[in-house]
XYZ file of N, CA and C in Angstrom:
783
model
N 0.850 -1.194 0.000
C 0.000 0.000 0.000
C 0.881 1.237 0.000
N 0.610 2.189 -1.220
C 1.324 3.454 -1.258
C 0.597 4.328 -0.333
N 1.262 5.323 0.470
C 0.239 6.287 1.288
C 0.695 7.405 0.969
N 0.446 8.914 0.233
C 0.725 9.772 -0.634
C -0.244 10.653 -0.224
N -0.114 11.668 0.596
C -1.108 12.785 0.872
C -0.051 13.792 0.301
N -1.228 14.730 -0.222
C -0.137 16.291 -0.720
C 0.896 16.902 0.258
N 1.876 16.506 -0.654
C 3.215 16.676 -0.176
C 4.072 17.401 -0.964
N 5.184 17.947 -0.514
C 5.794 18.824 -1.742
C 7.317 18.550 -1.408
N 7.212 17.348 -0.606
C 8.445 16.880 -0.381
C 8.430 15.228 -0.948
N 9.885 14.497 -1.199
C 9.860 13.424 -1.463
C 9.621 12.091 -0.547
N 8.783 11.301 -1.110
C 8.121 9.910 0.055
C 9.075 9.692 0.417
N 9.130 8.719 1.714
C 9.867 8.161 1.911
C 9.564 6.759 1.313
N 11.151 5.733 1.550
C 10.663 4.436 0.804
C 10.570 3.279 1.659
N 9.598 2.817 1.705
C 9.467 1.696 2.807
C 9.780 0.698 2.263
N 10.753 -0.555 2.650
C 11.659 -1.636 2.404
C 10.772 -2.889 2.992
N 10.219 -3.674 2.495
C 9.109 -4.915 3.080
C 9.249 -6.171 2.452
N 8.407 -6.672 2.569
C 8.464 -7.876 2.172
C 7.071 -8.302 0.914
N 6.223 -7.143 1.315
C 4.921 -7.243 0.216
C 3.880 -8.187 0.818
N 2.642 -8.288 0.179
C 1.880 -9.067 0.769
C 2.115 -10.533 0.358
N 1.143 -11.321 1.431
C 1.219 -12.655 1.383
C 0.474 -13.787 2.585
N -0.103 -14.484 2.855
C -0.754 -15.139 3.800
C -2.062 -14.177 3.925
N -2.672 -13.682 3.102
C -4.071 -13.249 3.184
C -4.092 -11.998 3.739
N -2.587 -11.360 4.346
C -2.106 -10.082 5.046
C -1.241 -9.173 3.747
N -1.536 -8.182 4.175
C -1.123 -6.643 3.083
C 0.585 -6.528 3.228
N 1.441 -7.040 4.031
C 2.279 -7.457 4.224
C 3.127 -8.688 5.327
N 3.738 -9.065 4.611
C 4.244 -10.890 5.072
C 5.026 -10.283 6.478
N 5.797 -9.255 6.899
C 6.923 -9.062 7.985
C 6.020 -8.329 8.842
N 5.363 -8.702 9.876
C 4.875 -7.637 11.379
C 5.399 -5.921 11.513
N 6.402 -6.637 11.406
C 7.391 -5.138 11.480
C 7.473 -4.160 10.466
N 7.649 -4.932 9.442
C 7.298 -4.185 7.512
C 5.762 -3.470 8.374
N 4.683 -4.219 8.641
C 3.239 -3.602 8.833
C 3.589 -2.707 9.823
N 3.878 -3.220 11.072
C 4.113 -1.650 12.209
C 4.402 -0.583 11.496
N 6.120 -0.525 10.754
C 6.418 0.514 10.249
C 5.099 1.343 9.578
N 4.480 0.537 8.471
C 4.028 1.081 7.098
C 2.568 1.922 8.282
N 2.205 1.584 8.967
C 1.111 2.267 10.016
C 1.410 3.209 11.100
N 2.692 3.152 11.521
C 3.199 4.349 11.684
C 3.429 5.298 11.206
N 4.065 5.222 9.691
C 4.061 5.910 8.982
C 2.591 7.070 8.464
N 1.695 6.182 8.236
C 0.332 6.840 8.475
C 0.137 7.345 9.252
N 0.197 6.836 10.580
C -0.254 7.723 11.958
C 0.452 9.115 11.992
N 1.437 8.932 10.956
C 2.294 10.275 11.161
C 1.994 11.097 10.034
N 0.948 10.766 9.563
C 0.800 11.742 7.925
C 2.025 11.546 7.426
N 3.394 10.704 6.948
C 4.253 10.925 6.202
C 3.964 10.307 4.875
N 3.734 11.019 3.896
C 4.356 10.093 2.472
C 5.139 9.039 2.725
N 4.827 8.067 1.791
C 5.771 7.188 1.746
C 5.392 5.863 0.113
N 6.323 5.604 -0.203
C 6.507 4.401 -1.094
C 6.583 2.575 -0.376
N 5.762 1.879 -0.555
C 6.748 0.579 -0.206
C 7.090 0.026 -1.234
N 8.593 -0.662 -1.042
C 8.987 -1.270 -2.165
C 9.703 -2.708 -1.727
N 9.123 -3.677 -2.746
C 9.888 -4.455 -1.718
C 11.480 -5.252 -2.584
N 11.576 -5.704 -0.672
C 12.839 -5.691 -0.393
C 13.495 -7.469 -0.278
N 14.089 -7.554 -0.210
C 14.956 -8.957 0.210
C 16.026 -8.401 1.788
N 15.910 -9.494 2.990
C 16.794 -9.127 4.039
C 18.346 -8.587 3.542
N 18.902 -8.835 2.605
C 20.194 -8.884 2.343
C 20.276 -7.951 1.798
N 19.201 -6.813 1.531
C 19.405 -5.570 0.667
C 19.178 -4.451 1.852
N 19.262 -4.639 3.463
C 19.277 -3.939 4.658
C 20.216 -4.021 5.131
N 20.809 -2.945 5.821
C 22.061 -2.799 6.465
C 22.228 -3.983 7.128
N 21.353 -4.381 8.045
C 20.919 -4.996 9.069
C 20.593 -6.358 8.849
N 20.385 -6.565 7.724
C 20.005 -8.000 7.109
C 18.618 -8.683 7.821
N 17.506 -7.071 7.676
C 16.671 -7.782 8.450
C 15.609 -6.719 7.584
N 13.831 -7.145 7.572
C 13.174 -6.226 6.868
C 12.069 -6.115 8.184
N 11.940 -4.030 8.412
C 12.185 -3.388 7.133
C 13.515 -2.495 7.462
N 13.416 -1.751 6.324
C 14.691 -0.338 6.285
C 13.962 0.948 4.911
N 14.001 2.000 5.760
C 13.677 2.624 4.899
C 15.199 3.996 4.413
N 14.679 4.466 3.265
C 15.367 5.326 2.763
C 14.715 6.945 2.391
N 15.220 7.277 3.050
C 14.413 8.888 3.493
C 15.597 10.190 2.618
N 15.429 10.312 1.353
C 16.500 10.956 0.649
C 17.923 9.942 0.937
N 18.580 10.781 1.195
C 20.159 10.045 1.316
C 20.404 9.661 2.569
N 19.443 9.513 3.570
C 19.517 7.946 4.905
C 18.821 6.991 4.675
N 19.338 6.083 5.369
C 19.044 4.539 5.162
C 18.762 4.479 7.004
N 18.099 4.009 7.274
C 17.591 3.312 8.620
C 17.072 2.138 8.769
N 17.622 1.423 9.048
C 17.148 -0.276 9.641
C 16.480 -0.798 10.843
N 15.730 -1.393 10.975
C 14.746 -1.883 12.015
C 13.677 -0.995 12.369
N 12.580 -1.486 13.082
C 11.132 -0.696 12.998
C 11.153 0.329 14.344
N 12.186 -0.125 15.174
C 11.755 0.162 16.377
C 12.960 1.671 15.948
N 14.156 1.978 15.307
C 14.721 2.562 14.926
C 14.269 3.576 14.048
N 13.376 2.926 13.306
C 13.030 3.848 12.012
C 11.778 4.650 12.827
N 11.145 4.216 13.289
C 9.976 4.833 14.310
C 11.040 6.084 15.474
N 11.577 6.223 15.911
C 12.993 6.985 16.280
C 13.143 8.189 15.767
N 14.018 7.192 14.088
C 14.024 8.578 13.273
C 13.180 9.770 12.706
N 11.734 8.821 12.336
C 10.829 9.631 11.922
C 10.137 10.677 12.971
N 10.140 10.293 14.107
C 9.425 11.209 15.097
C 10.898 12.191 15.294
N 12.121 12.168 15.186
C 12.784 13.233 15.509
C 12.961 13.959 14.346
N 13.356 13.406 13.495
C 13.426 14.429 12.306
C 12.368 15.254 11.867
N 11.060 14.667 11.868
C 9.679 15.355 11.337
C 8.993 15.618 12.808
N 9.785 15.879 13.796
C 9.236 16.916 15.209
C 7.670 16.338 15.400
N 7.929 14.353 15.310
C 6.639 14.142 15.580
C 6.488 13.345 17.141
N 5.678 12.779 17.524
C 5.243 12.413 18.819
C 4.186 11.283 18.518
N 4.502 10.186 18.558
C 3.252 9.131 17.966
C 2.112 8.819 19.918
N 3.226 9.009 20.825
C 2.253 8.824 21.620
C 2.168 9.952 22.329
N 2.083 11.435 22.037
C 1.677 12.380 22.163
C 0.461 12.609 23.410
N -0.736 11.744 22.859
C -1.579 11.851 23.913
C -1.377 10.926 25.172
N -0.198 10.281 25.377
C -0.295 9.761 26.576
C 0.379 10.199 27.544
N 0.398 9.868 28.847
C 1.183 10.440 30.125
C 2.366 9.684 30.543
N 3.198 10.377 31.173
C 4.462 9.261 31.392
C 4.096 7.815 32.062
N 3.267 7.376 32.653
C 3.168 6.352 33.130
C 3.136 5.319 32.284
N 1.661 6.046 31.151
C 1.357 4.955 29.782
C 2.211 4.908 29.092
N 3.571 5.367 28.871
C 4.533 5.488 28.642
C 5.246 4.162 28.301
N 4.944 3.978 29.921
C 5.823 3.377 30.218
C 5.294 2.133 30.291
N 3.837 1.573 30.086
C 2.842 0.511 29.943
C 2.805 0.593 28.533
N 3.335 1.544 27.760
C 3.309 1.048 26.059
C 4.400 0.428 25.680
N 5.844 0.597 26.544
C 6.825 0.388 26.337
C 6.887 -1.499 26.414
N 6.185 -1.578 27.641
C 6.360 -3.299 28.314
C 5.384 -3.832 27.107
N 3.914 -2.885 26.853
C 3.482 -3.938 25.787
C 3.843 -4.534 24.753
N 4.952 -3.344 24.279
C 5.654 -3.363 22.469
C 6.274 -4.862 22.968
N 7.423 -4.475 23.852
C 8.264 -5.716 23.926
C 7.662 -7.298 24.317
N 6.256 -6.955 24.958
C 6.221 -8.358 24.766
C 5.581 -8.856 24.175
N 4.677 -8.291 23.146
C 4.495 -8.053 21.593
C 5.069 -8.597 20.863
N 6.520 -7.989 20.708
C 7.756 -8.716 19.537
C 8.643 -9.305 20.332
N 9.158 -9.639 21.759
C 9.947 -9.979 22.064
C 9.347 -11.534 22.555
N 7.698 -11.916 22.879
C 7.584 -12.842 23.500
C 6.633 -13.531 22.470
N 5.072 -13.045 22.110
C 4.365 -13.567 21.515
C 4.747 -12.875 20.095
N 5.524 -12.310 19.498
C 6.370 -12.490 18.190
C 6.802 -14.221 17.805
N 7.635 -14.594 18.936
C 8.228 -15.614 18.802
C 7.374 -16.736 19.193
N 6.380 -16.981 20.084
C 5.235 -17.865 19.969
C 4.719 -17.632 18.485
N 4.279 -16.894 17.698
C 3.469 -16.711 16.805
C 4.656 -17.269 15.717
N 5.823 -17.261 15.986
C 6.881 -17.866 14.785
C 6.482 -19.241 14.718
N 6.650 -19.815 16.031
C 6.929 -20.796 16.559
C 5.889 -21.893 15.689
N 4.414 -21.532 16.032
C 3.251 -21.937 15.258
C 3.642 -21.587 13.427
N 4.045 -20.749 13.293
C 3.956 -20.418 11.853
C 5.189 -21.840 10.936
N 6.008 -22.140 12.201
C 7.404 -23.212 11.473
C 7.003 -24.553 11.755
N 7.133 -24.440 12.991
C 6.840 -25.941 13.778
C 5.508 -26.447 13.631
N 4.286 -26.031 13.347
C 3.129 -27.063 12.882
C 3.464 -26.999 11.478
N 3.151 -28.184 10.545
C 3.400 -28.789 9.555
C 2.633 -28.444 8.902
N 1.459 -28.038 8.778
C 0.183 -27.972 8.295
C 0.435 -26.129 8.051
N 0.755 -25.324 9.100
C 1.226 -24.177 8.969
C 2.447 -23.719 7.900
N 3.264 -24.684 8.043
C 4.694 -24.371 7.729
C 4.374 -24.798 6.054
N 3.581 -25.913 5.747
C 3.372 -26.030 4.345
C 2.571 -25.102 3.539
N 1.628 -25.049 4.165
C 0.580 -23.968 3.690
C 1.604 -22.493 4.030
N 2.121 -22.146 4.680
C 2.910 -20.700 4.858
C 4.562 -20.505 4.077
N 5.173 -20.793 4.735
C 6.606 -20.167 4.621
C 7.454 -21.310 3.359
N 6.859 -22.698 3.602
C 7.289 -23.260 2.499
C 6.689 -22.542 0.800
N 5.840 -21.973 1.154
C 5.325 -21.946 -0.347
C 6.015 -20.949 -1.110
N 6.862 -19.884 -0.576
C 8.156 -18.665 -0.841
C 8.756 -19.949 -1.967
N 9.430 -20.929 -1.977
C 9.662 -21.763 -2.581
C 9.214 -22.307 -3.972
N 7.566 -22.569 -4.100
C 7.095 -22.993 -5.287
C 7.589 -22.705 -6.480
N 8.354 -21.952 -7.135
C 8.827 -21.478 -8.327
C 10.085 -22.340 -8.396
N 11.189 -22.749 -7.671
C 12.056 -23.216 -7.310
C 11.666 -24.796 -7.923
N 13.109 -24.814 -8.746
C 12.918 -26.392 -9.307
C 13.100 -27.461 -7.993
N 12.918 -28.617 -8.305
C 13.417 -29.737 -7.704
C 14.493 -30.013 -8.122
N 15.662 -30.810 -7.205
C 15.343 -31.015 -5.831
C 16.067 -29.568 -5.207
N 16.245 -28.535 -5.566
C 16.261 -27.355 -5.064
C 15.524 -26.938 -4.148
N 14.199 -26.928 -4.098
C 12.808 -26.466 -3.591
C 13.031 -27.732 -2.441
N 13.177 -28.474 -2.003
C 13.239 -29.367 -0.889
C 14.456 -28.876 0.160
N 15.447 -28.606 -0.543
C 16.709 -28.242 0.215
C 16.396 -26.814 1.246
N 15.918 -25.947 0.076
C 15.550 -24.490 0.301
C 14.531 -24.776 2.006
N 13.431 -25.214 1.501
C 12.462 -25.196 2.688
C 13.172 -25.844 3.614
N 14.054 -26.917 3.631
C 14.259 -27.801 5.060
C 14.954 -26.813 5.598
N 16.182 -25.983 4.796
C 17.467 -25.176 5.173
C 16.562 -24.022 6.143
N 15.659 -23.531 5.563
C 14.543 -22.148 5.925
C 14.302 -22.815 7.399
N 13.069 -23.979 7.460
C 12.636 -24.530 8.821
C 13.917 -24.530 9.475
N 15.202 -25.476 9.123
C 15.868 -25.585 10.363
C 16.996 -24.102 10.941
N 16.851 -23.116 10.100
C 17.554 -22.289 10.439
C 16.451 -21.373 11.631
N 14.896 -21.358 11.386
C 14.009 -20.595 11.948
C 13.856 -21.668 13.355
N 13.793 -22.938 13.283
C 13.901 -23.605 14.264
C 15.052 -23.652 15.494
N 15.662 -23.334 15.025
C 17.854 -23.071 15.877
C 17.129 -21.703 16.457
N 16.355 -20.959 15.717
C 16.286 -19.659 16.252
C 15.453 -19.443 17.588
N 14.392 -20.349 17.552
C 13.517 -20.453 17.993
C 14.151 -21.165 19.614
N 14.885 -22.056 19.233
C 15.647 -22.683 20.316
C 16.313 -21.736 21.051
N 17.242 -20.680 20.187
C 18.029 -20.095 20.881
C 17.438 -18.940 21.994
N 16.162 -18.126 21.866
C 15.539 -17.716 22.200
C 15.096 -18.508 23.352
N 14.793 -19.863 23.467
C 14.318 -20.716 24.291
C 12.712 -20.887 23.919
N 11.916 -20.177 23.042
C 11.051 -21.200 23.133
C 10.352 -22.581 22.804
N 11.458 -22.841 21.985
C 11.346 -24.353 21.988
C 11.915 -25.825 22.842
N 12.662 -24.672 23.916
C 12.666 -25.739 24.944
C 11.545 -26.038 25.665
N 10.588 -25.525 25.621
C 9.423 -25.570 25.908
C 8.564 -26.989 25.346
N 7.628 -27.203 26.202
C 6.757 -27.961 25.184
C 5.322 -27.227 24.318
N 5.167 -28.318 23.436
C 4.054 -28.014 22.810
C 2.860 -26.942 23.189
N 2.336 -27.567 24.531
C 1.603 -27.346 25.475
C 1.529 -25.822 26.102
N 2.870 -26.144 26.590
C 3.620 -24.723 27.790
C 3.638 -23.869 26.824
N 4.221 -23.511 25.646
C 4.408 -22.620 24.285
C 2.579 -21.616 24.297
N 1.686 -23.009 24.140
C 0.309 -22.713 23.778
C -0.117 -21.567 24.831
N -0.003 -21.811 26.129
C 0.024 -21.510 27.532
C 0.734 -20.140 27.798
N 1.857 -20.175 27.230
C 2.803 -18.604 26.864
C 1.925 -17.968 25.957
N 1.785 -18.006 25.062
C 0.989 -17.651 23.881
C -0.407 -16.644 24.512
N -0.955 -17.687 25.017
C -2.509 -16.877 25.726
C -2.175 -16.506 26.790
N -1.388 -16.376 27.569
C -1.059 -15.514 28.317
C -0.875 -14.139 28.459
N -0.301 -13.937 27.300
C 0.443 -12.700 26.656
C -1.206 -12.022 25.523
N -2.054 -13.261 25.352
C -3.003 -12.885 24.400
C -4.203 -12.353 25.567
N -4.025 -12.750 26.901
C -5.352 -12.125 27.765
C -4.629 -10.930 28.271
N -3.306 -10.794 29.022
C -2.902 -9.585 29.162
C -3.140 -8.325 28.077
N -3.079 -9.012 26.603
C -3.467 -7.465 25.613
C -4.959 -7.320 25.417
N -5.422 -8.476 25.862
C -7.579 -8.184 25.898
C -7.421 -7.780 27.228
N -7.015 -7.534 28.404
C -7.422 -7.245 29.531
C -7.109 -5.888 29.071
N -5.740 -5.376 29.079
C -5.328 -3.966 28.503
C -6.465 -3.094 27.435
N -6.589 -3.893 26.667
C -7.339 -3.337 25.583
C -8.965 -2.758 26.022
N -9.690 -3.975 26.950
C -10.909 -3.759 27.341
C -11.477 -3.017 26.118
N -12.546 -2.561 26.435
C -13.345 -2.011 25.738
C -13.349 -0.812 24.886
N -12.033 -0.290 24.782
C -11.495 1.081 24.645
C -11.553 0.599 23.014
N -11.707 1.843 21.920
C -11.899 1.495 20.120
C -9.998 1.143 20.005
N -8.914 1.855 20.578
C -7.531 1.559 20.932
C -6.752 1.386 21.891
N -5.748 0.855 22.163
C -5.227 0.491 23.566
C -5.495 1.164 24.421
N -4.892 2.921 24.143
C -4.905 3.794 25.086
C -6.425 4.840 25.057
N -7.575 4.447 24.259
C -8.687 5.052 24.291
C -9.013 5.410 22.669
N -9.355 6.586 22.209
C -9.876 6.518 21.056
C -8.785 7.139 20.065
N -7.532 7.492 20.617
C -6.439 7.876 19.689
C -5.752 6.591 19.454
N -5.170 6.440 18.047
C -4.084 5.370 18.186
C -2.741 5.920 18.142
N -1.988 4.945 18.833
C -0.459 5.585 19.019
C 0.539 4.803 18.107
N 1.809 4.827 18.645
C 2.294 3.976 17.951
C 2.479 2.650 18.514
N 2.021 2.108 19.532
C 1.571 0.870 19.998
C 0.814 -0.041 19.423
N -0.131 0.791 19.239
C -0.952 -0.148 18.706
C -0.916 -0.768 16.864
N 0.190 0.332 16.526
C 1.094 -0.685 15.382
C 1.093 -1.754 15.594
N 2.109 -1.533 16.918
C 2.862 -2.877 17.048
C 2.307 -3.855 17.468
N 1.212 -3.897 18.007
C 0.249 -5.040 18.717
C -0.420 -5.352 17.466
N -1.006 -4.628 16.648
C -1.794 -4.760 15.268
C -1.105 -5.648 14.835
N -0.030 -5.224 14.701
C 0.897 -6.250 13.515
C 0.567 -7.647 13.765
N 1.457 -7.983 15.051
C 1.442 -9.380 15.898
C 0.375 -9.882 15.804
N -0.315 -9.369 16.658
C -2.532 -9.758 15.832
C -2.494 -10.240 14.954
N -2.749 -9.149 13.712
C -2.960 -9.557 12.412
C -2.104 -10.871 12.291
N -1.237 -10.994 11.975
C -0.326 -12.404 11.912
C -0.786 -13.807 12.528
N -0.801 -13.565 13.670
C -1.360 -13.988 14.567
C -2.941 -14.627 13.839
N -3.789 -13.751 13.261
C -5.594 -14.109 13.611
C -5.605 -14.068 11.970
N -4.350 -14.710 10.725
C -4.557 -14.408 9.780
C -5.451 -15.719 9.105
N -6.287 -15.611 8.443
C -7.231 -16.640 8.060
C -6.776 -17.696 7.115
N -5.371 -17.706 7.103
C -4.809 -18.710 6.013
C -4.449 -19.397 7.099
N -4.030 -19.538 8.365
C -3.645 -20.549 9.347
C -4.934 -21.235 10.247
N -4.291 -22.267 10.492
C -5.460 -22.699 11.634
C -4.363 -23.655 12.295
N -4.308 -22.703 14.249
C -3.128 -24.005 14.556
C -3.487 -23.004 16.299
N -3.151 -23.898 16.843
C -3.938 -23.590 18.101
C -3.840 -22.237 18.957
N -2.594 -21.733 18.406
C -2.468 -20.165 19.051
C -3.553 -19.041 18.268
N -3.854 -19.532 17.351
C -4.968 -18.355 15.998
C -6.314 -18.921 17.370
N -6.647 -20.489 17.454
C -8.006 -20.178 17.797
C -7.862 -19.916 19.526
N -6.758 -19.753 20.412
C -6.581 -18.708 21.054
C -7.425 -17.873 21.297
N -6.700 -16.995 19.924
C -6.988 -15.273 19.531
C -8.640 -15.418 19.311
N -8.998 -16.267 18.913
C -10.114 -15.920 18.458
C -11.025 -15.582 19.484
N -10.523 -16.804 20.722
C -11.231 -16.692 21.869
C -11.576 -15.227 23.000
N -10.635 -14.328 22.017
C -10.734 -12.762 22.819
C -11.335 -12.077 21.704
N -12.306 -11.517 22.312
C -13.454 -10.551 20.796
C -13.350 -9.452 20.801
N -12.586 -9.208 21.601
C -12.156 -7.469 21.606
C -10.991 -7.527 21.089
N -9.815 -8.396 20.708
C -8.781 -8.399 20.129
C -9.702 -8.722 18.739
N -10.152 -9.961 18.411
C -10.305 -9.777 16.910
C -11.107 -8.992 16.402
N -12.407 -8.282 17.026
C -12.605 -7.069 16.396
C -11.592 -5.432 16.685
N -10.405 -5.728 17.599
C -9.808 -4.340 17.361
C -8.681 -4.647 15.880
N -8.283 -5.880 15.645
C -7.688 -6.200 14.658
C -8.390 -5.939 13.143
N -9.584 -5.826 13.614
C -10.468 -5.781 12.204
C -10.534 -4.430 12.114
N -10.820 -3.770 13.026
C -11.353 -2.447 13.201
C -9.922 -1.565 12.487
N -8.602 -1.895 12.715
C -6.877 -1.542 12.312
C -6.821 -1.784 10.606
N -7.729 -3.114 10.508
C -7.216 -3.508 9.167
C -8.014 -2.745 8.120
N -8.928 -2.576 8.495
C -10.529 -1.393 8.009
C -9.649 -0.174 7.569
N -9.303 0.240 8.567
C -8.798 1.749 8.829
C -7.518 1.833 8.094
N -6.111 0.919 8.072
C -4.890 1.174 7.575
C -4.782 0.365 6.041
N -5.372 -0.590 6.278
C -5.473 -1.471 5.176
C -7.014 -2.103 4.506
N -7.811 -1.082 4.080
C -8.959 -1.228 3.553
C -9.209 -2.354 2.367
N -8.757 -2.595 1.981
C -8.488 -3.422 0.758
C -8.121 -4.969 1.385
N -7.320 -5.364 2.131
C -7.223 -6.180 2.850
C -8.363 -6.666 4.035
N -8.904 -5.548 4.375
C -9.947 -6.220 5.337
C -10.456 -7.303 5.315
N -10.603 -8.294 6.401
C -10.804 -9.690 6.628
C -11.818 -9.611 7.935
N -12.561 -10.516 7.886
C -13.277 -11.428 9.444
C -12.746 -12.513 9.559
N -12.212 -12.506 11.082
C -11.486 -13.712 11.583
C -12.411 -14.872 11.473
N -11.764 -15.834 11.105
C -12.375 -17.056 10.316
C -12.545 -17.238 9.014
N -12.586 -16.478 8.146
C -12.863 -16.312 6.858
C -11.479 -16.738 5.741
N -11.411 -17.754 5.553
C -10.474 -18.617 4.828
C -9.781 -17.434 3.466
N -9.127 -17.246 3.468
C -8.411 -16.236 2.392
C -7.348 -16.793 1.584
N -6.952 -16.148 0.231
C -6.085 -16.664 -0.556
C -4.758 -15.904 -0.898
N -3.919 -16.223 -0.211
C -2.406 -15.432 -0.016
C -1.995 -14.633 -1.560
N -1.211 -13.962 -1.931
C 0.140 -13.826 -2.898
C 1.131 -14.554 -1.996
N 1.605 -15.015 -2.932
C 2.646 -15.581 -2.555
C 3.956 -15.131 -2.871
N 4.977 -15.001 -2.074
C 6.341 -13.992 -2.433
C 7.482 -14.050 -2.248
N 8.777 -13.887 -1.945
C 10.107 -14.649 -1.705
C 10.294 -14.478 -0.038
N 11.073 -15.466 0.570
C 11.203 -15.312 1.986
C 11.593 -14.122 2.340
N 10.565 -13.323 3.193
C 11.050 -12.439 3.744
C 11.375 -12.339 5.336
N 10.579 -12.741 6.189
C 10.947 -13.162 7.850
C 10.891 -14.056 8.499
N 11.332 -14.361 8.943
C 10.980 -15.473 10.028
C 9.823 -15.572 11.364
């Protein structure tokens, strides 16, 4: 999605991965960015990217004239200092500091549960991340996907949540999924009827999370909180109109080259 309001300056270029799995883009973080970016009225381009074309070897990275900035939580940084913006403006230091713990355990905890399901169920991993592959001759296309799973799997380990079991993982997962419905309550956004830049980042994970091309026990979770899947709907309405989905509603991906894990 291009976002282009009259401007008399040049977009910036957002670096992603493009859509794919029934979502407007395949990387969480590619989506945080590209909705921050909105929240901030900035122009912008997405174009997509391959990890190896980022400083960082990670997507996204954008290019703002002659800077380059890597990672979401960075590029969100730059844009509020350079363009004298404030994404959580309306909140007080405390929520501050309750947006801060949510982001991270957002991408730092149920990021990596939500990987976890996306590699390690079979049924997920074929229908998802193997299919980056399909164009790929044989026996190429076999090598590619095992190399992909076991490198996202080492990762997953190293992090520790696959020392975990099956079970305990599921258990982490909704844990982290009633703490953001308890937070969320009844409010149209985390922090009430403004959105910040939090609720990017929870959007993202969501969306991923409650996307209708999976079915694997952390999605029907999510489903089980109705204030998360209608605030996810209510995000996707609003940033990504064209994409809009109802959780449950079986959807048909693009399919595109590996972009995250």
């Amino acid at each position: 999605m291009n976002y282009l309001p009259p401007a008399a300056r040049q977009p910036i270029r957002l670096h992603g991965g493009g859509p794919a799995f029934g979502l407007p883009e395949v990387s969480p973080y590619t989506m945080k960015t590209e909705v921050q970016l909105q929240l901030a009225g900035l122009p912008y381009i997405h174009v997509r990217a391959q990890p190896i074309d980022s400083p960082k070897g990670q997507l996204p990275f954008i290019i703002d004239g002659d800077v380059t900035v890597a990672d979401s939580t960075f590029i969100r940084s730059y844009i509020e200092q350079k363009y004298g913006l404030d994404l959580d403006a309306c909140l007080s230091t405390e929520q501050r500091a309750v947006a801060w713990a949510m982001e991270r355990m957002a991408e730092n905890q149920l990021g990596w549960v939500m990987t976890y399901f996306r590699y390690a169920d079979d049924a997920s991993f074929e229908n998802g991340p193997a299919r980056w592959y399909d164009a790929v001759p044989e026996p190429q296309r076999t090598e590619l996907r095992r190399a992909l799973r076991e490198k996202v799997m080492a990762n997953l380990f190293a992090v520790g949540i696959t020392r975990h079991s099956h079970d305990e993982i599921v258990l982490l997962g909704a844990r982290s999924l009633r703490s953001l419905s308890v937070l969320l309550g009844g409010k149209t956004y985390l922090f009430g009827e403004r959105a910040t830049g939090t609720d990017a980042i929870v959007f993202a994970q969501l969306a991923n999370i409650l996307s209708p091309y999976f079915d694997n026990a952390l999605r029907r979770r999510a489903e089980g909180f109705h204030n998360l899947v209608d605030y996810v709907e209510r995000m996707m309405e609003r940033f990504y109109p064209r994409f809009a989905w109802r959780a449950g509603q079986k959807a048909q991906p693009e399919t595109t080259t590996p972009q995250a894990a």
